mmCIF file of C-alpha atoms and ligand atoms in Angstrom:
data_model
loop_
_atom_site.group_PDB
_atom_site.id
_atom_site.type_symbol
_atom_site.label_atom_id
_atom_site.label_comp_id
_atom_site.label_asym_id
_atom_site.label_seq_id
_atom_site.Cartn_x
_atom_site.Cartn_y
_atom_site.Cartn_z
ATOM 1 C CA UNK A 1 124.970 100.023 103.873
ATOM 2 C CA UNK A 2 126.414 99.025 107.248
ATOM 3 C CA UNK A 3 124.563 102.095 109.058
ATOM 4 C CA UNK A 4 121.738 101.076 107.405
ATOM 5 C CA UNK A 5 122.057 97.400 108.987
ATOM 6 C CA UNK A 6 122.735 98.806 112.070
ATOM 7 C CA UNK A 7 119.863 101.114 111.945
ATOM 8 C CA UNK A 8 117.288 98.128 112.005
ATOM 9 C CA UNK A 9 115.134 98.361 114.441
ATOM 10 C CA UNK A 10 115.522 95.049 116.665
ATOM 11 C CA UNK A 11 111.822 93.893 115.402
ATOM 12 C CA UNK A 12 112.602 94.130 111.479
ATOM 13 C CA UNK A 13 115.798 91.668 112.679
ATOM 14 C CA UNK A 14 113.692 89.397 114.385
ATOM 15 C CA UNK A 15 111.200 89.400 112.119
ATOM 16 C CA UNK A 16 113.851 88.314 108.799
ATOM 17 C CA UNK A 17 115.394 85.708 111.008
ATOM 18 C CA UNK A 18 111.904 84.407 111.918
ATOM 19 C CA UNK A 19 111.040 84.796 108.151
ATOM 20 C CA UNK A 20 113.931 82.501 107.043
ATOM 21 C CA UNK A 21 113.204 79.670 110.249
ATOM 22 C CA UNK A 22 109.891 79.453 108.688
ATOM 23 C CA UNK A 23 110.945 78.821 105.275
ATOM 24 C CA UNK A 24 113.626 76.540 106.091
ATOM 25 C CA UNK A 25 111.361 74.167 108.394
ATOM 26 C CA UNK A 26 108.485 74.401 105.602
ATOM 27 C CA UNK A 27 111.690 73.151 103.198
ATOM 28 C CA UNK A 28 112.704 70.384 105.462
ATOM 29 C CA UNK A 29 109.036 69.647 106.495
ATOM 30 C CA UNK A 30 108.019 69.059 102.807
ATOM 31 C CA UNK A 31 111.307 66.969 102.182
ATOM 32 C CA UNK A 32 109.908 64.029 104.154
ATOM 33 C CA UNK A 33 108.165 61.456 102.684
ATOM 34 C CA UNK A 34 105.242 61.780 104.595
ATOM 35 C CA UNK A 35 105.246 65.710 104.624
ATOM 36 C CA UNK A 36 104.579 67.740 107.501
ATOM 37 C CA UNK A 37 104.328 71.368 108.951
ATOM 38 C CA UNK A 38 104.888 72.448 112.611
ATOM 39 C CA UNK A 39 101.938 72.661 114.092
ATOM 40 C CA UNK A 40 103.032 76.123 115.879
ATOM 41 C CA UNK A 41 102.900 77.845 112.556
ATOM 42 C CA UNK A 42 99.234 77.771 112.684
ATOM 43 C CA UNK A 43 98.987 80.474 114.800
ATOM 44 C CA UNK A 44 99.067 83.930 113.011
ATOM 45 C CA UNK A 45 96.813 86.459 113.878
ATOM 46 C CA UNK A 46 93.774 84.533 111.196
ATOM 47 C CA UNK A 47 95.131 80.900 112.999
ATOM 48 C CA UNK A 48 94.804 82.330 116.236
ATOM 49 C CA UNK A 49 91.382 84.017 115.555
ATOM 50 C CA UNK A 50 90.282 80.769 114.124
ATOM 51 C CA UNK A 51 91.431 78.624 117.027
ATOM 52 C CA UNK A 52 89.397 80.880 119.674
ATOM 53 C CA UNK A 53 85.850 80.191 117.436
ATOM 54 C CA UNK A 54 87.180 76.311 117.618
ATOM 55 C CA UNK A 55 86.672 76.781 121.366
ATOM 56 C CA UNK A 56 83.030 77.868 121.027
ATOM 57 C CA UNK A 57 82.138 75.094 118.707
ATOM 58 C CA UNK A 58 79.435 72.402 119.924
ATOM 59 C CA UNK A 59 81.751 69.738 118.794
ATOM 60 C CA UNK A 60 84.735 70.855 120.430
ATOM 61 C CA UNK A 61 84.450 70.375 124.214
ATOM 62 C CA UNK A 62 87.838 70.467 125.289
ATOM 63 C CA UNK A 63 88.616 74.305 127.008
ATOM 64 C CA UNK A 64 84.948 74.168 128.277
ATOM 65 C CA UNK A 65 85.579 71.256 130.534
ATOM 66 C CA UNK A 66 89.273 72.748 131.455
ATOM 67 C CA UNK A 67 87.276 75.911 131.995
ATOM 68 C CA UNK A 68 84.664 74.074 134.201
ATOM 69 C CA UNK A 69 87.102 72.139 136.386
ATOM 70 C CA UNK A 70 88.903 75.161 137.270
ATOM 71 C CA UNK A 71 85.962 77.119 138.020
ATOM 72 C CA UNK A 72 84.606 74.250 139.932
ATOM 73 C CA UNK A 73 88.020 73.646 142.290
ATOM 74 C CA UNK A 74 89.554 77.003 142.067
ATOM 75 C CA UNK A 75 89.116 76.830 146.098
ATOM 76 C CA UNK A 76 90.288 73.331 146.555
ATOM 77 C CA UNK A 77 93.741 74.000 144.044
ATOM 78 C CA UNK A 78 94.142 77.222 146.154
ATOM 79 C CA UNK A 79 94.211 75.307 149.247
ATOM 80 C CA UNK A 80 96.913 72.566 148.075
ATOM 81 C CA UNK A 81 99.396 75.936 147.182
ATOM 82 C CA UNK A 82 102.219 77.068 149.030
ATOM 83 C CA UNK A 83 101.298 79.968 150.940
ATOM 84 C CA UNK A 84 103.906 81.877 149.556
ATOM 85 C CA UNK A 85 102.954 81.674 145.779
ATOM 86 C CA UNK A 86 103.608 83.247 142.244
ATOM 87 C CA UNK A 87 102.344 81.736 138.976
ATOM 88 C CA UNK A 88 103.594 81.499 135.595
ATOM 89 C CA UNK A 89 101.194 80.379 133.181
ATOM 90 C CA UNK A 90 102.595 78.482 129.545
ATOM 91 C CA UNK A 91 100.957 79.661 126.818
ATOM 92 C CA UNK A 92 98.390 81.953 128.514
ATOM 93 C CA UNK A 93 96.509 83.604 125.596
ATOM 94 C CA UNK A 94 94.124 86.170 126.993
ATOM 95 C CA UNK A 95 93.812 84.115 130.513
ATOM 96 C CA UNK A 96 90.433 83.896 130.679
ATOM 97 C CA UNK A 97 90.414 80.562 132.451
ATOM 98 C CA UNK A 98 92.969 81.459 134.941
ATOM 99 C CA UNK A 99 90.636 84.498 136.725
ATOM 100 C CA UNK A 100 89.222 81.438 138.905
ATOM 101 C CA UNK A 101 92.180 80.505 140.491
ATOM 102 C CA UNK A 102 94.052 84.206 141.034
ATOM 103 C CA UNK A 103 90.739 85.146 142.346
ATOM 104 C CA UNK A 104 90.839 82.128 144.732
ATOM 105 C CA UNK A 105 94.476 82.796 145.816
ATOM 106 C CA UNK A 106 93.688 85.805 146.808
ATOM 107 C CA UNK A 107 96.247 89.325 146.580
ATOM 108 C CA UNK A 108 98.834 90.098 146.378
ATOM 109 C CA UNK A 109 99.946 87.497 143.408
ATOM 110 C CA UNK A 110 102.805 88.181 140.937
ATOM 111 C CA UNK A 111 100.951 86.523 137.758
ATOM 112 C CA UNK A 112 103.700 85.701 134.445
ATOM 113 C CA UNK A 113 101.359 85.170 131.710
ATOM 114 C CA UNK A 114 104.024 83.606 128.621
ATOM 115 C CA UNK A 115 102.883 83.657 125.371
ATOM 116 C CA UNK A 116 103.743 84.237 121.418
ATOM 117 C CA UNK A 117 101.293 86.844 120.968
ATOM 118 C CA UNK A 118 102.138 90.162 122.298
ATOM 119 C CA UNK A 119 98.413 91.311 121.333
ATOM 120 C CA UNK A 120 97.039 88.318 123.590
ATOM 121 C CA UNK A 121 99.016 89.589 126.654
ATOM 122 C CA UNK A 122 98.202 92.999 126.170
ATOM 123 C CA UNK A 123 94.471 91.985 126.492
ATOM 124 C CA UNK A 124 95.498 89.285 129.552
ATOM 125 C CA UNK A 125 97.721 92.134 131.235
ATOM 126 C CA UNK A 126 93.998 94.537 130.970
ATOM 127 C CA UNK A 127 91.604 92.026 131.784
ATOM 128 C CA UNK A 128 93.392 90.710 134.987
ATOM 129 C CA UNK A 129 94.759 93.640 136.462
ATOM 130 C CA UNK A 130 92.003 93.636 139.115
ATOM 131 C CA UNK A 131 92.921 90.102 140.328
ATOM 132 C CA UNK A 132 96.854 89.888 140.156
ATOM 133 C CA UNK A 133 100.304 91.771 139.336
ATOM 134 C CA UNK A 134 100.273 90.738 135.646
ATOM 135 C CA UNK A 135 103.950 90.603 134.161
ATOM 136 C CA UNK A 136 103.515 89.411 130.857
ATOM 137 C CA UNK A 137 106.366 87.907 128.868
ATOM 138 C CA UNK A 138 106.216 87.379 125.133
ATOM 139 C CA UNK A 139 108.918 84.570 124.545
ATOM 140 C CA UNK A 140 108.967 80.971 124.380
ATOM 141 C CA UNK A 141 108.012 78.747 127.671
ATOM 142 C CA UNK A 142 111.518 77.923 128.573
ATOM 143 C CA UNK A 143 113.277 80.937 128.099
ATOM 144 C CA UNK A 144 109.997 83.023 129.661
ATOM 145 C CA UNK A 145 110.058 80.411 133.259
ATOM 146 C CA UNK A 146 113.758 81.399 133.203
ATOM 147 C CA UNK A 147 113.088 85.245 133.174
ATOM 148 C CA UNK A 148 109.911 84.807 135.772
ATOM 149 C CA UNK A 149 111.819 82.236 138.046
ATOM 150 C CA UNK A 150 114.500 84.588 137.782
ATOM 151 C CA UNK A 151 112.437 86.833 139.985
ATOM 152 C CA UNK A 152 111.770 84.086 142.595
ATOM 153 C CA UNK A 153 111.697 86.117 146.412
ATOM 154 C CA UNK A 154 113.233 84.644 149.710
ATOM 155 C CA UNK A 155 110.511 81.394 150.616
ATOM 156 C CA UNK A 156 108.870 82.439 147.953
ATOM 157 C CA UNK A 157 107.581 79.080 145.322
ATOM 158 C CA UNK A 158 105.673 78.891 141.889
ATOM 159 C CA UNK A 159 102.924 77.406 140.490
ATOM 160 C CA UNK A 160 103.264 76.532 136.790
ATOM 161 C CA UNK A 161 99.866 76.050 134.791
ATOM 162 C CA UNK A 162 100.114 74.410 131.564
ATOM 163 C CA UNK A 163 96.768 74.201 130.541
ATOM 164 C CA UNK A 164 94.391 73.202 127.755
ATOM 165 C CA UNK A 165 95.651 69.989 126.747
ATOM 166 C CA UNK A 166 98.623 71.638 124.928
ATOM 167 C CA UNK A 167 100.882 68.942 126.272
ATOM 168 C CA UNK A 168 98.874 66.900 123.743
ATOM 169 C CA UNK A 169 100.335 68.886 120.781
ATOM 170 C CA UNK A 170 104.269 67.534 121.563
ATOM 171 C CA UNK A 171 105.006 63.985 120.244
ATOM 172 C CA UNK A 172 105.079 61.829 123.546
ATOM 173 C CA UNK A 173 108.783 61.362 123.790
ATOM 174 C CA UNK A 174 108.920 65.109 123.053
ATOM 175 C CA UNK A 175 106.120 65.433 126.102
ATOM 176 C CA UNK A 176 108.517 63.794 128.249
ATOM 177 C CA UNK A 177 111.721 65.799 127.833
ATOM 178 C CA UNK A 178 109.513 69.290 127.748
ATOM 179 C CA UNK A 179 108.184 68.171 131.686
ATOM 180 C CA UNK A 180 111.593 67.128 132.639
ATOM 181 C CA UNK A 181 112.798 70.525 131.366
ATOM 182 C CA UNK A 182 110.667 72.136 133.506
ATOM 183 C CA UNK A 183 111.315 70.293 136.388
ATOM 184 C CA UNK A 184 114.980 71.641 136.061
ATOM 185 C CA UNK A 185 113.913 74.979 135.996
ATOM 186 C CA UNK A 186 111.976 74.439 139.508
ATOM 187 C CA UNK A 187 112.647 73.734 143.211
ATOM 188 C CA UNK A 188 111.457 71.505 145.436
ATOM 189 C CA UNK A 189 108.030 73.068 146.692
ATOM 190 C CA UNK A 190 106.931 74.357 143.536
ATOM 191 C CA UNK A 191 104.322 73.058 141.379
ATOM 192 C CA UNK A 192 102.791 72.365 138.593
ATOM 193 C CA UNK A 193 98.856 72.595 137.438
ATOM 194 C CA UNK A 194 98.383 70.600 133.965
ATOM 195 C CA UNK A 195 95.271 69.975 131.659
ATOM 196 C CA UNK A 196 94.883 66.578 129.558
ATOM 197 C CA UNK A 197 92.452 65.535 127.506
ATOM 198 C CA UNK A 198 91.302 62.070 128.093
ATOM 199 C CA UNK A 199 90.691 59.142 125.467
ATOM 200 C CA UNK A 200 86.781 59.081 124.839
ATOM 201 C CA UNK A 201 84.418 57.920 122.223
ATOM 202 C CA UNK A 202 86.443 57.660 118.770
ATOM 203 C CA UNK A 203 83.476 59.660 116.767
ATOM 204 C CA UNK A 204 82.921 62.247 119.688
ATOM 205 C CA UNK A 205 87.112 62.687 119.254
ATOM 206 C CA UNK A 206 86.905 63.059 115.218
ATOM 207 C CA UNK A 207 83.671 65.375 114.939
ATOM 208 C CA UNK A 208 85.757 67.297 117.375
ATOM 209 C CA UNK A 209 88.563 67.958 114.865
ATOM 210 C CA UNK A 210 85.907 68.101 111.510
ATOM 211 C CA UNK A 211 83.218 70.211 112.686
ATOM 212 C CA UNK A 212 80.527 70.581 109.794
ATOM 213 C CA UNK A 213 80.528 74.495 110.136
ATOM 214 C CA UNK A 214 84.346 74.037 108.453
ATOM 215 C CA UNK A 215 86.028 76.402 111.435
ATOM 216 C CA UNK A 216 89.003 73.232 111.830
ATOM 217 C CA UNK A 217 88.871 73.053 108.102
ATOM 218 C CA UNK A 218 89.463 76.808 108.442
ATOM 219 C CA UNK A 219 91.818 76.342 111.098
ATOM 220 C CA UNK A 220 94.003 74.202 109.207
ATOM 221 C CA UNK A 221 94.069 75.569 105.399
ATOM 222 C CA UNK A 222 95.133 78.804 106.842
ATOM 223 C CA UNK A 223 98.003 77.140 107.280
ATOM 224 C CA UNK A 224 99.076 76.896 103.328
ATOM 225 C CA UNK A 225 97.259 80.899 103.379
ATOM 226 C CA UNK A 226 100.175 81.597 105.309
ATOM 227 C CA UNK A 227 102.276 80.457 103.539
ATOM 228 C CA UNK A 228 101.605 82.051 100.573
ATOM 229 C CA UNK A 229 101.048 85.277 102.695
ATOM 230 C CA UNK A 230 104.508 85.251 104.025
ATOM 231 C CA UNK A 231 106.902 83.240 101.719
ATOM 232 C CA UNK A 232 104.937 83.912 98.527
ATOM 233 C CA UNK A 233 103.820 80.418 97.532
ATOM 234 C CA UNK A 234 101.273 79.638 95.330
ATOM 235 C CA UNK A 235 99.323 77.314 97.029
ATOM 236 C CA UNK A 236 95.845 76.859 95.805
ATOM 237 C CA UNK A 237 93.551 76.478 99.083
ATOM 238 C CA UNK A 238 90.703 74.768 96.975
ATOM 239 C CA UNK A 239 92.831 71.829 95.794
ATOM 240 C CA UNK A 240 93.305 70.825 98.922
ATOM 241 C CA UNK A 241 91.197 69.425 102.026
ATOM 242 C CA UNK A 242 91.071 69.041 106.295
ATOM 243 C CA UNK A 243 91.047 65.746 106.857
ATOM 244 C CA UNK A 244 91.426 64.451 110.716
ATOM 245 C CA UNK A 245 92.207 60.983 111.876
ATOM 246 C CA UNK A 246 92.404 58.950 115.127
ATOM 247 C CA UNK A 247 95.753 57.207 115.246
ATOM 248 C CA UNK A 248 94.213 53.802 117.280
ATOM 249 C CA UNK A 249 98.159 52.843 118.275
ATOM 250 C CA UNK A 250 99.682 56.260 118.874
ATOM 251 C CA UNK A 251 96.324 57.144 120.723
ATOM 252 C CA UNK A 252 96.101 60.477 119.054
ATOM 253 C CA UNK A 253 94.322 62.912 116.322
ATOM 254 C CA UNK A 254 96.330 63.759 113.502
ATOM 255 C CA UNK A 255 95.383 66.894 111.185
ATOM 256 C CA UNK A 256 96.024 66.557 107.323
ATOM 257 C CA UNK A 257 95.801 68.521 104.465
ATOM 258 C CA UNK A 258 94.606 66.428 101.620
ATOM 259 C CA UNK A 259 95.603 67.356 97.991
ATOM 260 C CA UNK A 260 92.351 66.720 96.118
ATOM 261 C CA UNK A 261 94.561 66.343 92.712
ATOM 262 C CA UNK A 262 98.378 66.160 90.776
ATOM 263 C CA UNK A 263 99.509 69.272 91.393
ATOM 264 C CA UNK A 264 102.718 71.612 91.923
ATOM 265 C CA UNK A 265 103.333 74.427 94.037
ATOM 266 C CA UNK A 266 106.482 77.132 93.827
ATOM 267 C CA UNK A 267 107.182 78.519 97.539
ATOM 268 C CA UNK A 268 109.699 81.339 96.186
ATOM 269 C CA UNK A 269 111.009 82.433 99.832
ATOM 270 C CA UNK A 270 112.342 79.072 100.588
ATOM 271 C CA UNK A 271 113.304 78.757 96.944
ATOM 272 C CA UNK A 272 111.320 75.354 96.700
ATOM 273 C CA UNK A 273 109.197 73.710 94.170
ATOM 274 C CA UNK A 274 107.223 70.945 95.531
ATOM 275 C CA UNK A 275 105.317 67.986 93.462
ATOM 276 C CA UNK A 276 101.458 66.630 95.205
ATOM 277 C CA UNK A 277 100.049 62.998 93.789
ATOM 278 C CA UNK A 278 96.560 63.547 94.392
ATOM 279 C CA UNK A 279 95.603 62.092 97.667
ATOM 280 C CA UNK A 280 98.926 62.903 99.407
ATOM 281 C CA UNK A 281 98.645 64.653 102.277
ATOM 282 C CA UNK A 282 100.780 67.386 104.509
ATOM 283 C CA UNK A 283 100.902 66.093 108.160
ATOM 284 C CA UNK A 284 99.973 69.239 110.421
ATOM 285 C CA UNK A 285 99.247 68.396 113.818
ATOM 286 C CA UNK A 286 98.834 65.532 116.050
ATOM 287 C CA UNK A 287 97.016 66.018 119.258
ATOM 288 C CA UNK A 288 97.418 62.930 121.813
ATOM 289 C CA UNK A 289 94.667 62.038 124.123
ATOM 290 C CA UNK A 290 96.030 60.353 127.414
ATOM 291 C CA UNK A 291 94.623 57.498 129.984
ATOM 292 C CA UNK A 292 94.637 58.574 133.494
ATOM 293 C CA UNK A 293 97.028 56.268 134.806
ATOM 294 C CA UNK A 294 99.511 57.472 131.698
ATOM 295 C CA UNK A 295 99.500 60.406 133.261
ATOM 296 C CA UNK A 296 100.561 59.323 136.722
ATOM 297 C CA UNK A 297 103.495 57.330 134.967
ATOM 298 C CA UNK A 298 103.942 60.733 132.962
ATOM 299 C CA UNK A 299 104.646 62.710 136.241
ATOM 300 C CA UNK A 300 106.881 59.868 138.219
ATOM 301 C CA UNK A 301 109.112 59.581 134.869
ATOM 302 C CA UNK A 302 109.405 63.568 134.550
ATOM 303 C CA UNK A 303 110.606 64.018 138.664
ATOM 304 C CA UNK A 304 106.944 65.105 140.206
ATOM 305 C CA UNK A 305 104.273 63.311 142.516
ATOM 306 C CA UNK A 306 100.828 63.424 141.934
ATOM 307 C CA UNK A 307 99.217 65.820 144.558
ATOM 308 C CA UNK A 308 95.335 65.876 143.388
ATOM 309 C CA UNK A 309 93.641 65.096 139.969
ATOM 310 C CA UNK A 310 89.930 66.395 138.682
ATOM 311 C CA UNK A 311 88.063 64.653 135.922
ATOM 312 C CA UNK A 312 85.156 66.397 134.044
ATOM 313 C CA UNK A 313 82.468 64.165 133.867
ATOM 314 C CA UNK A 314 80.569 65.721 130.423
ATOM 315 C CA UNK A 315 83.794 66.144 128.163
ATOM 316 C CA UNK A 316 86.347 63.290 129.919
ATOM 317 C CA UNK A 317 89.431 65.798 130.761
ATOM 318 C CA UNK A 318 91.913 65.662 133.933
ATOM 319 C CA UNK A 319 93.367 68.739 135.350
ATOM 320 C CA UNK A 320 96.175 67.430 137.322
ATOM 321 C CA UNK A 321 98.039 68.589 140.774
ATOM 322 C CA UNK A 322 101.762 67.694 140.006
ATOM 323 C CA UNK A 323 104.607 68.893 142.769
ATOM 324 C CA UNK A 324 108.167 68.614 142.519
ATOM 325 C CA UNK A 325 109.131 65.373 143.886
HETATM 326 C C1 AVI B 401 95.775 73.908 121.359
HETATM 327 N N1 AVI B 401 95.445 72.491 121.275
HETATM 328 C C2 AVI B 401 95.342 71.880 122.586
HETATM 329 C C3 AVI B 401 94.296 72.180 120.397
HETATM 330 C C4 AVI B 401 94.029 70.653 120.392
HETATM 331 O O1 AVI B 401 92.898 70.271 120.676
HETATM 332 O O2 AVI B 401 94.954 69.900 120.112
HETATM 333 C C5 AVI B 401 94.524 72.663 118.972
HETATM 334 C C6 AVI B 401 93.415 72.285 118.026
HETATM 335 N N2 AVI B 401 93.588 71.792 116.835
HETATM 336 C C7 AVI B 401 92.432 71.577 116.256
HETATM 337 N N3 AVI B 401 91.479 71.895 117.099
HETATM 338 C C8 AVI B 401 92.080 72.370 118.214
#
């Protein structure tokens, strides 16, 4: 019994213990009186699929104007770098947007790509090679900047890109302790290169998270799919509905999954049986949209000065210079 224990292979381990976080956060999430899911869990291989055609949709231009702006400036961020540079990148996906600025930097660059999905890396680690050193690291941001800045040479500093407006996706008190984290992890000369998505016209925001074609609809139910995929619930995807909202007072979008009627739904991994009134709904993710001079206050309170800022004019989104104050 013991050998066999032993004889796990590290990956079966990780993948039970990641198994029983899941269920116990869907328990406590669905304890609350307004219910909620982390929005990280709606990234398996179908989320993350799903998420990518989100990018291409009319409705949704977010990455396109973080894509633009860094295409656009790629010479002008290069020039405000350290000449002795290495970049980490939080949450890099496939990297597709960072190819601007590596190319702009110019070789020989030491590129850490961090990221939950091993698959995405292998794909970044391929399609970059001609532009950088790629070491890709699949782990969470925190503990990944502490292997990469780990590897820091003599005068050597980083540039840290957190892009995409995933800074939106942590609760703004959360936003706040996640920058000043990363400030601790940094030295004075480093810096950091972040993407925000700006307040705009309230439809243009909504229609941006309810696209007719249904792919955020998609996006979302997969969610409960998942659920019943890897803690064998019996959710029925049909009885309940995407809904998104603009929060006028927390300035954000909330996701919610809508149950269309009475029901109830057995989750057997996290031994749970959970009651829906119709109309209820499961909170599952809120994505804040910022002013520009919130995000000036954002970087004094988190220990960095403002270096440069860009604003796309089509789809209002800031990519912002920070360095460590
Ligand atoms: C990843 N993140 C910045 C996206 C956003 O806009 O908040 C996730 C997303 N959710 C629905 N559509 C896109």
């Amino acid at each position: 019994m013991s050998t066999q224990v032993f004889g796990w292979s590290k990956t079966e381990a990780e993948d039970s213990a990641a198994v029983r976080e899941f269920a116990s956060d869907v328990r406590n999430g669905l304890a609350k009186s307004q219910k909620e899911l982390h929005s990280k869990y709606l990234y398996d291989e179908l989320g993350s699929s799903l998420f990518e055609s989100i990018t291409h949709l009319p409705e949704y231009g977010l990455t396109r104007a973080d894509e633009r702006l860094l295409q656009r400036h790629a010479r002008d961020i290069a020039s405000l770098l350290p000449s002795r540079v290495a970049i980490i990148e939080l949450g890099s996906g496939v990297g597709q947007k960072t190819r601007h600025l590596l190319q702009a930097i110019g070789n020989p660059l030491r590129y850490y790509p961090i990221d939950v999905s091993a698959d995405a890396l292998a794909r970044c680690e391929r399609d970059l090679a001609d532009v950088a050193e790629v070491h890709p690291l699949v782990q969470s941001y925190l503990d990944g900047m502490a292997r990469a800045t780990a590897e820091r040479q003599p005068d050597e500093s980083f540039l840290v890109m957190f892009l995409g407006s995933t800074i939106g996706n942590f609760e703004r008190k959360c936003a706040l302790e996640f920058l000043r984290d990363l400030r601790r992890a940094l030295l004075p000369g480093d810096m950091l290169l972040i993407g925000a998505d700006l307040v705009k016209d309230r439809d243009r925001m909504l229609v941006a998270y309810d696209d007719p074609t249904g792919v955020t609809g998609a996006f979302n139910l997969n969610l409960l799919g998942r659920i019943n995929r890897e803690l064998g619930a019996d959710f029925r995807l049909r009885d309940f509905e995407h809904q998104a909202r603009w929060n006028e007072d927390q300035r954000r979008i909330e996701m919610h999954l809508r149950s269309r009627v009475d029901q109830t739904v057995r989750i057997a991994e996290a031994d749970l049986t959970v009651n829906f009134r119709a109309d209820e709904t499961i909170w599952t993710e809120s994505s804040h949209k910022f002013q520009l001079s919130e995000l000036d206050a954002l970087a004094e309170q988190t220990g960095f000065r403002v270096e440069d800022q860009w604003v796309d004019r089509d789809w209002p989104f800031a990519e912002n210079l920070w360095a460590v104050s």
